[in-house]
PDB file of C-alpha atoms in Angstrom:
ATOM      1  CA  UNK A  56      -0.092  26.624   1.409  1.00  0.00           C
ATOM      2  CA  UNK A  57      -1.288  23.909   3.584  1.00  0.00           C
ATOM      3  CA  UNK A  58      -4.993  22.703   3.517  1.00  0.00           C
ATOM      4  CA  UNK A  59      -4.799  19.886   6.126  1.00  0.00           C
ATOM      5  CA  UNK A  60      -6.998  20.432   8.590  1.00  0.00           C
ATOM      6  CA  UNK A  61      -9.832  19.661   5.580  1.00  0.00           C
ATOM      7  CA  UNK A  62      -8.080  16.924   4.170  1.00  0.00           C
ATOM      8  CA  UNK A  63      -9.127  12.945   4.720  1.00  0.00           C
ATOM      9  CA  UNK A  64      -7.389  11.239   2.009  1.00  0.00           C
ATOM     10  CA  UNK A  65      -4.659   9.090   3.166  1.00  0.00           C
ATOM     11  CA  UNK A  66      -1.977   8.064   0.471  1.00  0.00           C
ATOM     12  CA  UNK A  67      -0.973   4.233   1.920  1.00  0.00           C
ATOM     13  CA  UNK A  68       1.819   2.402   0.471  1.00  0.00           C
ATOM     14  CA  UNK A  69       1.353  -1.408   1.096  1.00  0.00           C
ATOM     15  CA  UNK A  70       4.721  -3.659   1.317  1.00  0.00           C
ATOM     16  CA  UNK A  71       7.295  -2.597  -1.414  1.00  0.00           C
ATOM     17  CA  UNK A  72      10.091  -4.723   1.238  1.00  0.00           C
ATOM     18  CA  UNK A  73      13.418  -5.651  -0.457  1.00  0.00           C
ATOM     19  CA  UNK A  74      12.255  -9.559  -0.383  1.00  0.00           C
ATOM     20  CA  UNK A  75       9.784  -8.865  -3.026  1.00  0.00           C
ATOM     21  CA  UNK A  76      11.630  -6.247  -5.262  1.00  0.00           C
ATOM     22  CA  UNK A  77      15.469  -6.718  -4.911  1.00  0.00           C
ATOM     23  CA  UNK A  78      17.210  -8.959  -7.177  1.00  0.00           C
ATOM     24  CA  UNK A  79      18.216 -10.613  -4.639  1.00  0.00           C
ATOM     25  CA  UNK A  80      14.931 -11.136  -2.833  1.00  0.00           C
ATOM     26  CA  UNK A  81      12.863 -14.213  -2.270  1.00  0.00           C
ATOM     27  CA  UNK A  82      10.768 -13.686  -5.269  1.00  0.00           C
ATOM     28  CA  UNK A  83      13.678 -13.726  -7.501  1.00  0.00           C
ATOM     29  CA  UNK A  84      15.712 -15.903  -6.039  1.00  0.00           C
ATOM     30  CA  UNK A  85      12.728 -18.757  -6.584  1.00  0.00           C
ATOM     31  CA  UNK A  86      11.891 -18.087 -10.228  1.00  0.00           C
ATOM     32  CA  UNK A  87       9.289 -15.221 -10.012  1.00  0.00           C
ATOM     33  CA  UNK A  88       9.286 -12.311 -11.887  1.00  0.00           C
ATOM     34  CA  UNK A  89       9.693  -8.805 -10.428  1.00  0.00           C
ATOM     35  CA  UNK A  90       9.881  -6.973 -13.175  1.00  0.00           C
ATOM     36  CA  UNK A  91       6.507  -6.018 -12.810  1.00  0.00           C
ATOM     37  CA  UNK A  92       6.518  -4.870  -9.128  1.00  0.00           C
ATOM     38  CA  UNK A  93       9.664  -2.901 -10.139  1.00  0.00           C
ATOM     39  CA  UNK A  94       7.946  -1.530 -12.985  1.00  0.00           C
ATOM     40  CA  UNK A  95       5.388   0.236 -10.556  1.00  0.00           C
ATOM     41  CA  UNK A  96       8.449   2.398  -8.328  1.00  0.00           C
ATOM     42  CA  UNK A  97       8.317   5.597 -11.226  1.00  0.00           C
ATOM     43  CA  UNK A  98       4.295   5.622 -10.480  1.00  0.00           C
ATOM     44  CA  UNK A  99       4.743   4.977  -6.644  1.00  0.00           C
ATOM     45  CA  UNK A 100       7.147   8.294  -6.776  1.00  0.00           C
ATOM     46  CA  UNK A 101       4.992  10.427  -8.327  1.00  0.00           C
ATOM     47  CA  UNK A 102       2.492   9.708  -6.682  1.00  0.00           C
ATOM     48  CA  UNK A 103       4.488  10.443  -3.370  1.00  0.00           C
ATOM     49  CA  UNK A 104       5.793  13.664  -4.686  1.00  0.00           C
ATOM     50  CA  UNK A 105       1.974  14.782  -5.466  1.00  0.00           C
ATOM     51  CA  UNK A 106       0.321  13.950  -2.370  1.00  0.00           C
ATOM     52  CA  UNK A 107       3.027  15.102  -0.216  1.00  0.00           C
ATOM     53  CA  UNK A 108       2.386  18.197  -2.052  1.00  0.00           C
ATOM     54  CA  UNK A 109      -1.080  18.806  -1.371  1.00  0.00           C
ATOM     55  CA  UNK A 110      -0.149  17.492   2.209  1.00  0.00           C
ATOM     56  CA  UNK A 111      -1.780  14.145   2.245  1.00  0.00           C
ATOM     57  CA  UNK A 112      -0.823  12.041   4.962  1.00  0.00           C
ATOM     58  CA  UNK A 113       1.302   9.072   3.824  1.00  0.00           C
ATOM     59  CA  UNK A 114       1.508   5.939   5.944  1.00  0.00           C
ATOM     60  CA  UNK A 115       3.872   3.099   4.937  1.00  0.00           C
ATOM     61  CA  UNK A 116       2.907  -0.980   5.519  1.00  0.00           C
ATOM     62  CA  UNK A 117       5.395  -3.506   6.031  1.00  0.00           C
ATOM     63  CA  UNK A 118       4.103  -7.126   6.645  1.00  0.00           C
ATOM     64  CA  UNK A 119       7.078  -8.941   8.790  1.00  0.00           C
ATOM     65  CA  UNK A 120       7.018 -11.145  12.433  1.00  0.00           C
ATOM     66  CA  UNK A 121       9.239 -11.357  15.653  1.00  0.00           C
ATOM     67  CA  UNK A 122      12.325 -13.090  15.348  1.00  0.00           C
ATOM     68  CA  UNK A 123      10.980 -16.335  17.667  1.00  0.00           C
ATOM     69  CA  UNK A 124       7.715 -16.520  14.840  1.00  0.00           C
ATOM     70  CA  UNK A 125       5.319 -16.066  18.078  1.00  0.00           C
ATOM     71  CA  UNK A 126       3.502 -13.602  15.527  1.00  0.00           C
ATOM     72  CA  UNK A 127       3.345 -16.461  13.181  1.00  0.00           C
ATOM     73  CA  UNK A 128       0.538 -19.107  12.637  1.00  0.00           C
ATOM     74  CA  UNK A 129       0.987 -21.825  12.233  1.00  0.00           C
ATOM     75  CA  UNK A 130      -1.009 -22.064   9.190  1.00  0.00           C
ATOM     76  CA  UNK A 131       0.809 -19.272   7.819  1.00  0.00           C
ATOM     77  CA  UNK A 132       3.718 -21.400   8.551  1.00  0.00           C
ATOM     78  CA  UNK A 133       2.852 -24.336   6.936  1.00  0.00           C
ATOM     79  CA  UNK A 134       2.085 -22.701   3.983  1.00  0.00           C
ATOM     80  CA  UNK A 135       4.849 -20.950   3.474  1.00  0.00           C
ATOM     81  CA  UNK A 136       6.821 -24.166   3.700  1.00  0.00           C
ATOM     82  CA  UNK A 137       4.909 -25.836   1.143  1.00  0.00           C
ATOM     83  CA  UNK A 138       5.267 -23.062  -1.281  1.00  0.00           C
ATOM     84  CA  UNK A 139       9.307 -23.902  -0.931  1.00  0.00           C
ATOM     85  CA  UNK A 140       9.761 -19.734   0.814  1.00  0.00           C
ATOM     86  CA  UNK A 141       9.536 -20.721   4.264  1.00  0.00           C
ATOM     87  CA  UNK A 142       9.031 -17.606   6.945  1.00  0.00           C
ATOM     88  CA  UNK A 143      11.891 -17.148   8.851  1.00  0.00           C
ATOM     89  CA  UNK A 144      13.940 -19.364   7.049  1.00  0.00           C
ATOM     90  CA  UNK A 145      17.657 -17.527   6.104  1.00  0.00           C
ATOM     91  CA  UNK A 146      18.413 -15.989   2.756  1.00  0.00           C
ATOM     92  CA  UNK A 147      20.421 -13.480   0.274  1.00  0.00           C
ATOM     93  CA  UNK A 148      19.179 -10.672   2.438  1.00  0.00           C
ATOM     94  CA  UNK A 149      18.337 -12.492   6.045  1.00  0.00           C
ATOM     95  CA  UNK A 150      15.283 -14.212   7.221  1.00  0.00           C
ATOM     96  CA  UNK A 151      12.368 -14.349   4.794  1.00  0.00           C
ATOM     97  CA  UNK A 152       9.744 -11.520   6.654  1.00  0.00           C
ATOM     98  CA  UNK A 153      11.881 -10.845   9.927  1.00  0.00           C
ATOM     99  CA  UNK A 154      11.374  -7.826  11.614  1.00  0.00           C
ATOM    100  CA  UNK A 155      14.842  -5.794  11.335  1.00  0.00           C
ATOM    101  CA  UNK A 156      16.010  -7.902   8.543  1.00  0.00           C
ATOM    102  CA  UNK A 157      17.317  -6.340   5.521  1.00  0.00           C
ATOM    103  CA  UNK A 158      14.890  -7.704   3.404  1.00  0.00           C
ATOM    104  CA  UNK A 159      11.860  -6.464   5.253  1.00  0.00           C
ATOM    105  CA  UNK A 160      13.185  -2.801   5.008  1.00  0.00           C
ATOM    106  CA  UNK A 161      11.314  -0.446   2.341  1.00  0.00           C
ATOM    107  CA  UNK A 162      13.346  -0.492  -0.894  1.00  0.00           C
ATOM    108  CA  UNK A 163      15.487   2.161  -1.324  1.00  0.00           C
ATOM    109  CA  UNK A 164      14.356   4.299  -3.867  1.00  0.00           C
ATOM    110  CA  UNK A 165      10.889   4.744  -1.965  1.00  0.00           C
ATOM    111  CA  UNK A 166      12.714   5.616   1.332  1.00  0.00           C
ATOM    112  CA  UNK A 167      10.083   7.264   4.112  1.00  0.00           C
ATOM    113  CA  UNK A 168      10.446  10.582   4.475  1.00  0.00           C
ATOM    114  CA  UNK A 169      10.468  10.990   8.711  1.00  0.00           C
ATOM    115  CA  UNK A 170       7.549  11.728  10.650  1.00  0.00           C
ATOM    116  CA  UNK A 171       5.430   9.165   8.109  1.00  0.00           C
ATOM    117  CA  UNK A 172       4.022   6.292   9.766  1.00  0.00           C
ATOM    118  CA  UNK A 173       5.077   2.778   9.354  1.00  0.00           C
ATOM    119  CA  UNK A 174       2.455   0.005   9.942  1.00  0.00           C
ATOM    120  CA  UNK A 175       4.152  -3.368  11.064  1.00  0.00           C
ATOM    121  CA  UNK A 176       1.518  -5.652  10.620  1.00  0.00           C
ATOM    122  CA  UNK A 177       1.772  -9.995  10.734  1.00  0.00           C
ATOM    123  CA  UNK A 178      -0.598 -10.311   8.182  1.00  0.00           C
ATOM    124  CA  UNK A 179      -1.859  -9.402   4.708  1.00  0.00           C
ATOM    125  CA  UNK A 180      -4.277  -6.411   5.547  1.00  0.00           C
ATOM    126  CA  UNK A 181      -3.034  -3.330   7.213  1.00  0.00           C
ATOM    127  CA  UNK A 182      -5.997  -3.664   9.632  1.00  0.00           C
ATOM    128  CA  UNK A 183      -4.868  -6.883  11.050  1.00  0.00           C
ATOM    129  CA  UNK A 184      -3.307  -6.677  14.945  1.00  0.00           C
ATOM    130  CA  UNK A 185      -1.950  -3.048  14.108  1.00  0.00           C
ATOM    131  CA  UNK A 186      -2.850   0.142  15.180  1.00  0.00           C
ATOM    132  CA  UNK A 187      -3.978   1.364  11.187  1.00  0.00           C
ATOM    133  CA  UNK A 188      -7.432   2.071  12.242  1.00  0.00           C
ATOM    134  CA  UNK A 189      -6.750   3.794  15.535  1.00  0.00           C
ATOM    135  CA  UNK A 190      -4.616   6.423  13.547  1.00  0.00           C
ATOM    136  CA  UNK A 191      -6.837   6.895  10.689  1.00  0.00           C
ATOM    137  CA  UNK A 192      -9.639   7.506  12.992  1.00  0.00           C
ATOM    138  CA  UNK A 193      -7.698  10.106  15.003  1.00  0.00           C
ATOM    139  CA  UNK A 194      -6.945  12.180  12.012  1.00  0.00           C
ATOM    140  CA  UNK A 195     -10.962  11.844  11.027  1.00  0.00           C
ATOM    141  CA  UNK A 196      -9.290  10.066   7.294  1.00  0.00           C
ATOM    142  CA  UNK A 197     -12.271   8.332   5.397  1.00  0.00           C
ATOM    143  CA  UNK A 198     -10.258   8.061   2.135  1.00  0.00           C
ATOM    144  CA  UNK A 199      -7.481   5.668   1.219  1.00  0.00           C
ATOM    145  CA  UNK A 200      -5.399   5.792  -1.849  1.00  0.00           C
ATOM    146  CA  UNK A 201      -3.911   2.450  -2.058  1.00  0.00           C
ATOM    147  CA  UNK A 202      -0.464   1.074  -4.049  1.00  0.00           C
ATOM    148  CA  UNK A 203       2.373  -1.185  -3.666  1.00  0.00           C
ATOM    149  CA  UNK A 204       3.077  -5.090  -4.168  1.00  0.00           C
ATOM    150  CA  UNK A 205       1.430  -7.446  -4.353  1.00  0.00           C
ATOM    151  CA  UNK A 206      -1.908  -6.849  -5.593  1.00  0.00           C
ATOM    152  CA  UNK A 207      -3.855  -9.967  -4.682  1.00  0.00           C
ATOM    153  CA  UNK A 208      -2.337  -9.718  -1.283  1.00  0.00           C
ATOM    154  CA  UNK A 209      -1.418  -7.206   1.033  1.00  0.00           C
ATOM    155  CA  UNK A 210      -3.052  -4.703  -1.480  1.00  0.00           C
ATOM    156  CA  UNK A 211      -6.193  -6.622  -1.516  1.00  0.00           C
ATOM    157  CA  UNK A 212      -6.357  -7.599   1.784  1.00  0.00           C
ATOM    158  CA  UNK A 213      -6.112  -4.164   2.658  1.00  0.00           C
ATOM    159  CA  UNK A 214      -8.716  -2.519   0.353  1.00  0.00           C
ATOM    160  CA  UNK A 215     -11.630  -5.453   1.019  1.00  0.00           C
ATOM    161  CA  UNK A 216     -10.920  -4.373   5.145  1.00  0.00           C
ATOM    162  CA  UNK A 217     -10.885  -0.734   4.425  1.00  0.00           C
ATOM    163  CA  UNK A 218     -14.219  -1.130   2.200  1.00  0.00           C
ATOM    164  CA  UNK A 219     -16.215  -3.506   4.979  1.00  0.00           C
ATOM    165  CA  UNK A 220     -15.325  -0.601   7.734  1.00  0.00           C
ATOM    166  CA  UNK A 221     -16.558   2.197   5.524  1.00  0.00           C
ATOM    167  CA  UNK A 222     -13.550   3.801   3.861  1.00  0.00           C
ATOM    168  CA  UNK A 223     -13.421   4.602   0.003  1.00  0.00           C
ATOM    169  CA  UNK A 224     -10.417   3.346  -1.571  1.00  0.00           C
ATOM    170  CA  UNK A 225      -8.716   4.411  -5.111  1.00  0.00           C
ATOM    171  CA  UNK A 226      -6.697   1.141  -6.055  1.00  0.00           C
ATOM    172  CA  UNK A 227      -3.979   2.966  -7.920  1.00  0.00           C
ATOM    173  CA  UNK A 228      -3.678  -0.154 -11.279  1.00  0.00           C
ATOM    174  CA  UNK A 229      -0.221   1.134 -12.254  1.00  0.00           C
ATOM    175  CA  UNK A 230       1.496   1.381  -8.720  1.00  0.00           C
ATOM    176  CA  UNK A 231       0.876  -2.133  -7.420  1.00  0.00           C
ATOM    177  CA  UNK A 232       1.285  -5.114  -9.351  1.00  0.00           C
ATOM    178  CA  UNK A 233       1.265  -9.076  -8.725  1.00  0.00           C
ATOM    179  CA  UNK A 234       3.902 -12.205  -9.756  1.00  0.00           C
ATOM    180  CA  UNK A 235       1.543 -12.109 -13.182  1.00  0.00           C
ATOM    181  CA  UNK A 236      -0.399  -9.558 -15.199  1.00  0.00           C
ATOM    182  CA  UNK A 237      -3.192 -11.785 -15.204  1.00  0.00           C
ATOM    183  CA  UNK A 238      -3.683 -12.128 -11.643  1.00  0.00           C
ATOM    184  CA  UNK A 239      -3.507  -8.140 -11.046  1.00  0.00           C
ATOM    185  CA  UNK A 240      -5.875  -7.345 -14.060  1.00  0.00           C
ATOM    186  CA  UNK A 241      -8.354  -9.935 -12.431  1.00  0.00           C
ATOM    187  CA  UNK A 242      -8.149  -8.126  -8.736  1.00  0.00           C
ATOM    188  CA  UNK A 243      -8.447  -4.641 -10.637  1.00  0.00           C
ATOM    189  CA  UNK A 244     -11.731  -5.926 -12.326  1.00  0.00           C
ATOM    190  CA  UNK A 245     -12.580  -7.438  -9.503  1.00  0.00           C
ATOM    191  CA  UNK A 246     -12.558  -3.859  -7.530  1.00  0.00           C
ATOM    192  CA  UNK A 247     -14.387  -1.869  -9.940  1.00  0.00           C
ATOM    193  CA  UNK A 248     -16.814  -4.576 -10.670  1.00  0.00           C
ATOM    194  CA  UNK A 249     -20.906  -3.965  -9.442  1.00  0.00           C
ATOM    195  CA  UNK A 250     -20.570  -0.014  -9.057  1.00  0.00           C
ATOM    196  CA  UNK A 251     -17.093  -0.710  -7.081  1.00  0.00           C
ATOM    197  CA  UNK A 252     -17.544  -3.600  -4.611  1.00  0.00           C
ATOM    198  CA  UNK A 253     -14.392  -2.513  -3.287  1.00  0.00           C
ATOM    199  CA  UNK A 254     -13.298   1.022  -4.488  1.00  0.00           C
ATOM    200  CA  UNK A 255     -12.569   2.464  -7.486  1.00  0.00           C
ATOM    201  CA  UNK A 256      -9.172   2.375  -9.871  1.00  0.00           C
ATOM    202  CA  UNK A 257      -7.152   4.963 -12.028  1.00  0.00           C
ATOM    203  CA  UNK A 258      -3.765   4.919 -12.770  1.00  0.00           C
ATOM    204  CA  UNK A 259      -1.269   7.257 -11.566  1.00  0.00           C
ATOM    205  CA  UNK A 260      -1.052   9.775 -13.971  1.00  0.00           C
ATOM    206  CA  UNK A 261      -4.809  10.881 -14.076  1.00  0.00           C
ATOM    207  CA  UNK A 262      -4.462  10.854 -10.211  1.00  0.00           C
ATOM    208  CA  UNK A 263      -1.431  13.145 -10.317  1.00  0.00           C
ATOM    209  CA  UNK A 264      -3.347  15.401 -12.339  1.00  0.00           C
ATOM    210  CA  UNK A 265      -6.425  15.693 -10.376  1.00  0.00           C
ATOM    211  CA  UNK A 266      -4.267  16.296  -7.300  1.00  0.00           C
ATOM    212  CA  UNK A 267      -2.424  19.482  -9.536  1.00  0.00           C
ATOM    213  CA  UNK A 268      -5.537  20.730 -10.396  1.00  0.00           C
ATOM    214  CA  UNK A 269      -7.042  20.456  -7.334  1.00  0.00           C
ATOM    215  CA  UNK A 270      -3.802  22.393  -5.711  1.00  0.00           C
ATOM    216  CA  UNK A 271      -3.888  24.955  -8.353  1.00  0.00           C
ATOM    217  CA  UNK A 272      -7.082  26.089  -7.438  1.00  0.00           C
ATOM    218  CA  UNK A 273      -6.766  25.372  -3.515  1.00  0.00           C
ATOM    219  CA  UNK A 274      -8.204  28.336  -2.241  1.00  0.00           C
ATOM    220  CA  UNK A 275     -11.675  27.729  -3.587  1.00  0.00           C
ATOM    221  CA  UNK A 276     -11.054  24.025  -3.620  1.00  0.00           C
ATOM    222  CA  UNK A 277     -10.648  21.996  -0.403  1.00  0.00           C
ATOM    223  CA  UNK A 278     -10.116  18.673   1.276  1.00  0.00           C
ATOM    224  CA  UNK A 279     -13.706  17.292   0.321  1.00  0.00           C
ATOM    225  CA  UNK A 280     -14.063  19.021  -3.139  1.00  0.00           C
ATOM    226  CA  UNK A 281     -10.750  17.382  -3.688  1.00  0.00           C
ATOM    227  CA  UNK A 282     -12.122  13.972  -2.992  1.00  0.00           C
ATOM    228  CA  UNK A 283     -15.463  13.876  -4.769  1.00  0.00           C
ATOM    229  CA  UNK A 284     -12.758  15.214  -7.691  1.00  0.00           C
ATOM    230  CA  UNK A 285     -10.599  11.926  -7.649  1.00  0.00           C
ATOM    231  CA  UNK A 286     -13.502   9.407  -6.342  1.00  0.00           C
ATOM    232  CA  UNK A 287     -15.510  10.842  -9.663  1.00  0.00           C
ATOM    233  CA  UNK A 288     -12.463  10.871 -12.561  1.00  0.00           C
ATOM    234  CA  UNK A 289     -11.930   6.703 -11.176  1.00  0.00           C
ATOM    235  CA  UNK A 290     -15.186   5.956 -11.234  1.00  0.00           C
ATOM    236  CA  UNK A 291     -15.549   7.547 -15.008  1.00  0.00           C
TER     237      UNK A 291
END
């Protein structure tokens, strides 16, 4: 059965792009570990099986620029440089976060499923010179349920712009992750900190089972019932 016309929860992947989580991405290729960012693909996958269940909408972000780098500033630029991962500059699997290049592409085992969005955005957040808040407004979504790599970044980035516009956000802790475990844990706190300055947190596995709860009883049980259920199992 399909409850969507009372549903406002949007399931949003942010950047899981080859560059970060391929073996033979930038990441790896200068030292860093992705072990952890792999780690969170089971959790991502579930979670994508669940809400396309209970037919959440699923959008997909995918941070990259135009092949000349007139998207790029020249801050951004700069820093890159300095961090020895220059944008733009070639690689193992293309230009480092080049539209069309085969490591700005999804990975693999999270493939889109057609007719879900993808959000090419320049920058961190998924607000940021896209169209993100033009099609969450059109389909009257108030709720974001946030994953993907990296945490302190795009994911971040993300949540804090969601949260300043007026949208609740579940940070999902177990399907996004950063270059270290220390970093993540201190963005995670850092959400749930002060009643949730930015959102709330759960891991995947109590939001899978909210979601099959919440579809086992979907007759009595709709779109905002369904919320209040996840918002109120994160918040504890």
């Amino acid at each position: 059965m399909s409850c969507q016309t009372d549903i406002r929860v949007l399931f949003c992947s942010q950047d899981n792009p080859r560059i970060v989580l391929d073996p033979q991405g930038y990441y790896a290729q200068f030292g860093l570990d992705i072990s952890a960012g792999r780690a969170t693909i089971p959790a991502v996958k579930s979670l994508l099986a669940s809400c396309r269940d209970a037919d959440f909408p699923i959008f997909w972000t995918r941070e990259g620029h135009r092949a000349d780098l007139s998207s790029l500033p020249e801050r951004e630029l700069l820093r890159s440089r300095l961090a020895g991962a220059e944008i733009g500059s070639k690689g193992p699997l293309g230009r480092l976060l080049i539209r069309g290049e085969p490591g700005w592409e999804i990975v693999p085992e999270l493939d889109p499923k057609e007719g879900e969005p993808i959000v090419d955005k320049p920058m961190r957040s998924a607000f940021a010179y896209t169209d993100f808040e033009l099609l969450l407004n059109n389909r009257g979504i108030r709720n974001l349920i946030l994953c993907g790599v990296v945490t302190d970044v795009c994911v971040l980035g993300t949540m804090k712009d969601a949260c300043d516009k007026g949208y609740d956000c579940l940070l999902v802790t177990d399907a996004c992750a950063a270059a270290a475990k220390d970093v993540h844990d201190a963005i995670v706190k850092s959400v749930i900190t002060e009643g949730g300055i930015c959102g709330a947190a759960a891991e995947a596995k109590h939001v899978v089972d909210v979601l099959q709860m919440w579809r086992s009883h979907a007759e009595e049980k709709k779109g905002i019932a369904m919320v209040e259920e996840i918002m109120k199992m994160a918040r504890g």
